[in-house]
CSV table of C-alpha atoms in Angstrom, one decimal:
chain,number,residue,atom,x,y,z
A,11,MET,CA,16.6,-76.4,-39.3
A,12,LYS,CA,14.8,-76.3,-36.0
A,13,ILE,CA,16.8,-75.3,-33.1
A,14,ALA,CA,16.1,-75.6,-29.4
A,15,ILE,CA,17.8,-73.5,-26.8
A,16,ILE,CA,17.7,-75.3,-23.5
A,17,GLY,CA,18.5,-72.7,-20.8
A,18,THR,CA,17.7,-68.9,-21.7
A,19,GLY,CA,20.4,-67.4,-19.4
A,20,GLY,CA,23.4,-65.2,-20.4
A,21,VAL,CA,24.7,-68.0,-22.7
A,22,GLY,CA,21.6,-69.4,-24.3
A,23,GLY,CA,19.8,-66.2,-24.2
A,24,TYR,CA,22.5,-64.4,-26.0
A,25,PHE,CA,23.5,-67.1,-28.7
A,26,GLY,CA,19.8,-68.0,-29.1
A,27,ALA,CA,18.8,-64.6,-29.8
A,28,LYS,CA,21.4,-64.1,-32.4
A,29,ILE,CA,20.3,-67.2,-34.2
A,30,ALA,CA,16.6,-66.2,-33.9
A,31,LYS,CA,17.5,-62.6,-35.3
A,32,ALA,CA,19.0,-64.3,-38.4
A,33,GLY,CA,15.7,-65.8,-39.1
A,34,TYR,CA,16.0,-69.5,-38.0
A,35,ASP,CA,13.4,-71.3,-36.4
A,36,VAL,CA,14.3,-71.1,-32.7
A,37,THR,CA,12.5,-72.3,-29.5
A,38,PHE,CA,13.6,-71.1,-26.0
A,39,LEU,CA,13.3,-73.0,-22.7
A,40,ALA,CA,12.6,-70.6,-19.8
A,41,ARG,CA,11.0,-70.7,-16.5
A,42,GLY,CA,9.3,-68.2,-14.0
A,43,GLU,CA,9.3,-64.6,-14.5
A,44,HIS,CA,11.8,-64.8,-17.2
A,45,PHE,CA,9.4,-67.1,-19.2
A,46,LYS,CA,6.5,-64.7,-18.6
A,47,ALA,CA,8.5,-61.6,-19.7
A,48,ILE,CA,9.8,-63.3,-22.9
A,49,GLU,CA,6.2,-64.6,-23.7
A,50,SER,CA,4.7,-61.3,-23.3
A,51,ASN,CA,7.4,-58.9,-24.3
A,52,GLY,CA,10.0,-61.0,-26.4
A,53,LEU,CA,13.7,-61.1,-25.7
A,54,ALA,CA,16.1,-58.1,-25.5
A,55,VAL,CA,19.7,-58.3,-25.7
A,56,LYS,CA,21.9,-55.5,-24.3
A,57,SER,CA,25.4,-56.0,-25.6
A,58,ILE,CA,28.7,-54.1,-25.9
A,59,LEU,CA,28.5,-54.9,-29.7
A,60,GLY,CA,25.1,-53.5,-30.1
A,61,ASP,CA,21.6,-53.8,-28.5
A,62,PHE,CA,18.7,-55.6,-30.2
A,63,HIS,CA,15.3,-56.8,-29.4
A,64,LEU,CA,13.1,-59.8,-30.5
A,65,SER,CA,9.6,-58.8,-30.2
A,66,SER,CA,8.1,-62.2,-30.6
A,67,VAL,CA,9.9,-65.6,-29.9
A,68,LYS,CA,8.9,-69.1,-29.3
A,69,VAL,CA,9.2,-69.9,-25.7
A,70,CYS,CA,8.3,-73.0,-23.6
A,71,ARG,CA,8.4,-73.8,-19.9
A,72,GLU,CA,9.0,-77.6,-20.5
A,73,ILE,CA,11.5,-79.5,-22.7
A,74,ARG,CA,8.7,-81.9,-23.9
A,75,ASP,CA,6.7,-78.8,-25.3
A,76,ILE,CA,9.7,-77.8,-27.7
A,77,GLY,CA,9.0,-80.6,-30.2
A,78,LYS,CA,11.5,-82.5,-32.4
A,79,SER,CA,14.6,-80.4,-33.2
A,80,ASP,CA,17.6,-80.6,-35.3
A,81,LEU,CA,19.9,-78.7,-33.2
A,82,ILE,CA,19.7,-78.6,-29.4
A,83,ILE,CA,22.0,-76.2,-27.7
A,84,LEU,CA,22.4,-76.8,-23.9
A,85,ALA,CA,22.9,-73.7,-22.0
A,86,VAL,CA,22.0,-75.0,-18.6
A,87,LYS,CA,24.3,-75.0,-15.5
A,88,ALA,CA,26.6,-77.9,-15.5
A,89,TRP,CA,24.8,-79.6,-12.5
A,90,GLN,CA,21.7,-79.5,-14.4
A,91,ILE,CA,22.9,-81.9,-17.1
A,92,LYS,CA,22.2,-85.0,-15.0
A,93,GLU,CA,18.6,-83.6,-14.1
A,94,ILE,CA,17.5,-83.0,-17.8
A,95,SER,CA,19.4,-85.4,-20.0
A,96,ALA,CA,16.7,-88.1,-20.0
A,97,GLU,CA,14.1,-85.3,-20.7
A,98,LEU,CA,15.9,-84.5,-23.9
A,99,LEU,CA,14.8,-87.9,-25.4
A,100,PRO,CA,11.3,-86.8,-26.7
A,101,VAL,CA,12.7,-83.8,-28.7
A,102,LEU,CA,15.5,-85.9,-30.4
A,103,LYS,CA,15.1,-87.2,-34.0
A,104,GLU,CA,17.4,-90.0,-35.3
A,105,ASP,CA,19.8,-87.4,-36.6
A,106,SER,CA,19.5,-84.5,-33.9
A,107,VAL,CA,22.6,-82.9,-32.7
A,108,ILE,CA,23.1,-81.8,-29.0
A,109,LEU,CA,25.7,-79.3,-28.5
A,110,PRO,CA,26.6,-78.7,-24.8
A,111,LEU,CA,28.1,-75.4,-23.9
A,112,GLN,CA,28.7,-76.0,-20.1
A,113,ASN,CA,31.6,-75.0,-18.0
A,114,GLY,CA,33.6,-78.2,-16.9
A,115,VAL,CA,34.8,-81.3,-18.6
A,116,SER,CA,31.8,-83.9,-17.9
A,117,ALA,CA,28.9,-82.6,-19.8
A,118,VAL,CA,29.3,-85.1,-22.7
A,119,ASP,CA,29.9,-88.1,-20.3
A,120,GLU,CA,26.8,-87.2,-18.4
A,121,LEU,CA,24.7,-86.9,-21.5
A,122,LYS,CA,25.8,-90.3,-22.7
A,123,VAL,CA,24.2,-92.0,-19.8
A,124,HIS,CA,20.8,-91.5,-21.5
A,125,ILE,CA,21.5,-90.3,-25.0
A,126,ASN,CA,23.3,-92.0,-27.8
A,127,GLU,CA,26.7,-90.6,-28.3
A,128,LYS,CA,26.2,-90.3,-32.2
A,129,ASN,CA,23.9,-87.5,-31.3
A,130,ILE,CA,26.3,-85.6,-29.3
A,131,ILE,CA,29.1,-83.2,-30.2
A,132,SER,CA,31.5,-81.4,-27.9
A,133,GLY,CA,31.5,-77.5,-27.4
A,134,LEU,CA,32.2,-74.7,-25.2
A,135,CYS,CA,31.6,-70.8,-25.3
A,136,LYS,CA,33.5,-67.7,-24.2
A,137,ILE,CA,31.3,-64.8,-23.0
A,138,PHE,CA,30.4,-62.6,-20.0
A,139,SER,CA,26.8,-62.2,-20.0
A,140,LYS,CA,23.8,-62.7,-17.5
A,141,ILE,CA,20.1,-62.2,-17.1
A,142,GLU,CA,19.8,-58.5,-16.3
A,143,ALA,CA,16.1,-58.7,-15.7
A,144,PRO,CA,13.4,-61.0,-16.8
A,145,GLY,CA,13.4,-61.0,-20.6
A,146,ILE,CA,16.7,-59.0,-20.8
A,147,ILE,CA,20.1,-60.5,-21.5
A,148,LYS,CA,23.1,-58.4,-20.9
A,149,HIS,CA,26.6,-59.1,-22.6
A,150,PHE,CA,29.2,-57.1,-20.9
A,151,GLY,CA,32.5,-58.5,-21.7
A,152,VAL,CA,34.7,-60.4,-24.4
A,153,THR,CA,33.8,-61.3,-27.9
A,154,PRO,CA,31.2,-64.0,-27.7
A,155,THR,CA,32.7,-67.1,-29.2
A,156,ILE,CA,31.7,-70.8,-29.6
A,157,LEU,CA,34.3,-73.6,-30.3
A,158,PHE,CA,32.8,-76.9,-31.2
A,159,GLY,CA,33.6,-80.3,-33.0
A,160,GLU,CA,33.1,-84.1,-33.1
A,161,SER,CA,34.7,-85.9,-30.3
A,162,ASP,CA,37.2,-87.5,-32.7
A,163,ASN,CA,37.9,-84.0,-34.2
A,164,SER,CA,36.6,-85.3,-37.7
A,165,ILE,CA,35.0,-82.7,-40.0
A,166,THR,CA,31.5,-84.1,-40.7
A,167,SER,CA,28.8,-82.7,-42.8
A,168,ARG,CA,26.9,-81.8,-39.8
A,169,ILE,CA,29.7,-79.8,-38.3
A,170,LEU,CA,30.0,-77.8,-41.4
A,171,GLU,CA,26.3,-77.2,-41.4
A,172,ILE,CA,26.2,-75.9,-37.9
A,173,LYS,CA,29.2,-73.6,-38.7
A,174,LYS,CA,27.2,-72.2,-41.6
A,175,LEU,CA,24.4,-71.5,-39.2
A,176,PHE,CA,26.6,-69.8,-36.7
A,177,ASP,CA,28.3,-67.7,-39.5
A,178,ALA,CA,24.8,-66.7,-40.9
A,179,SER,CA,23.8,-65.5,-37.4
A,180,GLY,CA,27.0,-63.3,-36.9
A,181,ILE,CA,28.4,-65.5,-34.3
A,182,ASN,CA,32.0,-65.7,-33.8
A,183,ALA,CA,32.3,-69.6,-34.1
A,184,GLN,CA,35.4,-72.0,-34.9
A,185,ILE,CA,35.5,-75.6,-35.6
A,186,SER,CA,38.2,-76.9,-33.1
A,187,ASP,CA,41.2,-78.7,-34.1
A,188,ASP,CA,41.3,-80.6,-30.5
A,189,ILE,CA,37.9,-80.1,-28.9
A,190,ASN,CA,38.8,-82.0,-25.9
A,191,SER,CA,42.1,-79.9,-25.4
A,192,ASP,CA,40.0,-76.5,-26.0
A,193,VAL,CA,37.4,-77.7,-23.4
A,194,TRP,CA,40.2,-78.1,-20.8
A,195,LYS,CA,41.8,-74.8,-21.8
A,196,LYS,CA,38.6,-72.9,-21.0
A,197,PHE,CA,38.1,-75.1,-17.8
A,198,ILE,CA,41.5,-74.3,-16.3
A,199,PRO,CA,40.8,-70.4,-15.8
A,200,ILE,CA,37.3,-70.7,-15.3
A,201,CYS,CA,38.0,-72.4,-12.0
A,202,LEU,CA,39.0,-69.1,-10.7
A,203,GLY,CA,35.3,-68.5,-10.0
A,204,GLY,CA,35.5,-70.1,-6.7
A,205,LEU,CA,38.6,-68.2,-5.6
A,206,MET,CA,36.9,-64.9,-6.5
A,207,ALA,CA,33.8,-66.0,-4.5
A,208,ILE,CA,35.7,-66.8,-1.4
A,209,THR,CA,37.9,-63.6,-1.6
A,210,ARG,CA,34.8,-61.7,-2.7
A,211,THR,CA,36.8,-60.1,-5.5
A,212,THR,CA,36.5,-59.2,-9.3
A,213,TYR,CA,39.0,-60.5,-11.9
A,214,GLY,CA,40.7,-57.0,-11.5
A,215,GLU,CA,40.9,-57.1,-7.6
A,216,LEU,CA,42.0,-60.8,-7.9
A,217,ARG,CA,44.9,-60.1,-10.3
A,218,GLU,CA,46.3,-56.8,-8.7
A,219,LEU,CA,47.1,-58.1,-5.3
A,220,LYS,CA,50.3,-60.1,-5.2
A,221,GLU,CA,49.0,-62.5,-2.8
A,222,THR,CA,45.8,-63.5,-4.6
A,223,ARG,CA,47.7,-63.5,-8.0
A,224,GLN,CA,50.0,-66.0,-6.7
A,225,MET,CA,46.9,-68.1,-5.6
A,226,MET,CA,45.4,-67.5,-8.9
A,227,LYS,CA,48.5,-69.0,-10.8
A,228,ALA,CA,48.8,-71.8,-8.3
A,229,LEU,CA,45.3,-72.8,-8.9
A,230,MET,CA,45.6,-72.9,-12.6
A,231,THR,CA,49.0,-74.7,-12.4
A,232,GLU,CA,47.4,-77.7,-10.5
A,233,ILE,CA,44.8,-78.1,-13.1
A,234,TYR,CA,47.4,-77.9,-15.9
A,235,GLN,CA,49.3,-80.7,-14.1
A,236,LEU,CA,46.2,-82.7,-13.8
A,237,SER,CA,45.4,-82.3,-17.4
A,238,GLN,CA,49.0,-83.5,-18.4
A,239,LYS,CA,48.6,-86.8,-16.1
A,240,ILE,CA,45.3,-87.3,-18.0
A,241,GLY,CA,47.0,-86.8,-21.5
A,242,ILE,CA,45.4,-83.7,-22.6
A,243,ARG,CA,47.4,-81.7,-25.3
A,244,ILE,CA,48.2,-78.4,-23.8
A,245,GLU,CA,51.2,-76.2,-24.3
A,246,PRO,CA,53.6,-76.0,-21.4
A,247,ASP,CA,53.3,-72.1,-21.3
A,248,PHE,CA,49.6,-72.3,-21.0
A,249,VAL,CA,49.1,-70.9,-17.5
A,250,ASP,CA,51.4,-68.0,-18.1
A,251,LYS,CA,49.4,-67.1,-21.4
A,252,SER,CA,46.2,-67.4,-19.3
A,253,VAL,CA,47.4,-64.9,-16.7
A,254,LEU,CA,48.3,-62.5,-19.5
A,255,LEU,CA,44.7,-63.0,-21.0
A,256,LEU,CA,43.1,-62.6,-17.6
A,257,ASP,CA,44.8,-59.3,-17.2
A,258,THR,CA,42.7,-58.0,-20.1
A,259,TYR,CA,39.5,-59.0,-18.6
A,260,PRO,CA,37.2,-56.2,-17.5
A,261,TYR,CA,38.3,-55.0,-14.2
A,262,SER,CA,34.9,-55.3,-12.5
A,263,SER,CA,33.9,-58.7,-14.2
A,264,THR,CA,33.2,-61.9,-12.3
A,265,ALA,CA,32.6,-65.5,-13.2
A,266,SER,CA,29.1,-67.0,-13.2
A,267,LEU,CA,30.1,-69.3,-10.3
A,268,THR,CA,31.3,-66.3,-8.3
A,269,ARG,CA,28.0,-64.6,-8.9
A,270,ASP,CA,25.9,-67.6,-7.9
A,271,VAL,CA,27.9,-68.3,-4.6
A,272,LEU,CA,27.7,-64.6,-3.6
A,273,GLU,CA,23.9,-64.6,-4.4
A,274,GLU,CA,23.4,-67.7,-2.1
A,275,LYS,CA,22.3,-69.7,-5.2
A,276,PRO,CA,23.4,-73.3,-6.3
A,277,SER,CA,26.5,-73.2,-8.2
A,278,GLU,CA,28.9,-75.3,-10.4
A,279,ILE,CA,31.5,-75.7,-7.5
A,280,GLU,CA,31.2,-79.6,-7.9
A,281,TYR,CA,31.9,-79.4,-11.5
A,282,GLN,CA,34.8,-76.9,-11.2
A,283,ASN,CA,37.1,-77.0,-8.3
A,284,GLY,CA,35.2,-80.2,-6.9
A,285,ILE,CA,35.9,-82.1,-10.1
A,286,VAL,CA,39.6,-81.1,-9.7
A,287,VAL,CA,39.9,-82.4,-6.5
A,288,ARG,CA,38.2,-85.7,-7.3
A,289,LEU,CA,40.3,-86.1,-10.4
A,290,GLY,CA,43.5,-85.2,-8.4
A,291,SER,CA,42.8,-87.9,-5.9
A,292,LYS,CA,42.3,-90.4,-8.8
A,293,TYR,CA,45.3,-89.5,-10.8
A,294,GLY,CA,47.6,-88.8,-7.9
A,295,ILE,CA,48.0,-85.0,-8.4
A,296,VAL,CA,47.9,-82.9,-5.2
A,297,THR,CA,45.6,-79.9,-5.5
A,298,PRO,CA,45.8,-77.9,-2.2
A,299,VAL,CA,44.5,-74.6,-3.5
A,300,ASN,CA,41.6,-76.2,-5.5
A,301,ARG,CA,40.8,-78.1,-2.3
A,302,PHE,CA,40.8,-75.1,-0.2
A,303,VAL,CA,38.6,-73.4,-2.6
A,304,TYR,CA,36.1,-76.2,-2.8
A,305,ASP,CA,36.1,-76.9,1.0
A,306,CYS,CA,35.4,-73.3,1.8
A,307,ILE,CA,32.5,-73.1,-0.6
A,308,LEU,CA,31.0,-76.5,0.1
A,309,PRO,CA,29.0,-75.4,3.3
A,310,MET,CA,27.6,-72.3,1.4
A,311,GLU,CA,26.8,-74.8,-1.5
A,312,LEU,CA,24.8,-77.1,0.6
A,313,LYS,CA,23.0,-74.3,2.3
A,314,ALA,CA,22.0,-72.9,-1.1
A,315,ARG,CA,20.8,-76.5,-2.4
A,316,LYS,CA,18.7,-77.0,0.9
A,317,THR,CA,16.8,-73.6,0.3
A,318,ARG,CA,16.4,-74.4,-3.4
């Protein structure tokens, strides 16, 4: 099986390196100094579960140079899906499978604009990781996990084959019973990244102060109510359980959106709090906390994109 990792950041770099370490044929897409470092020195992973280094890996600057692939794991930012979806066509075979691991709830729909939906499955990942330096991925929180499945939740031969690949690579991967529900369950707490950005807090700081803890719960409650209006199956106590889970996150950890905003980089704000605001307007659900977060970050986002 030939695997392509589109985006060698914290997510793609970690999971792709695990798959390559297991002996699979993996090609990474990277750019700039990160590409140069990987091409020259390989890919290093620093992890709370154990460090390792791949001295030689296949790496390309352009998607078209990857070649036909059996499994394409998309690990770019949510806002990059529109930009690259048409570029994926040359690397697809008739039975190729694309597995998006973006934050948000729109990746599959955006891929379907250019790509046949038979080539797309749904997925998500859970990991705290980042590029520490060119050629070096740092995993610093939670057990890395991938949840994935067919859009209709059927257990197909290709889903079982991908599960075997993840198992052989030492990746904690689960076939979802309801992938749409699981995508929303990740989406709800991930939208706290914007709140951490405007309050300049970590998960620990956000949750320990009464005022921001209340905002944290209110933000998630708005998205939960939206999910129920749309018809997503999520248990009624999900927000309360999420708060308890967030209490276990490393105190100094932050979300990738938080880091992007504070580093004045383009972020996923349109695909997190922004899409909550838009869907809330569409379905008649008021989202004042999410709108506040979105409106506060929007000027910074526009400035970051002008300098990109």
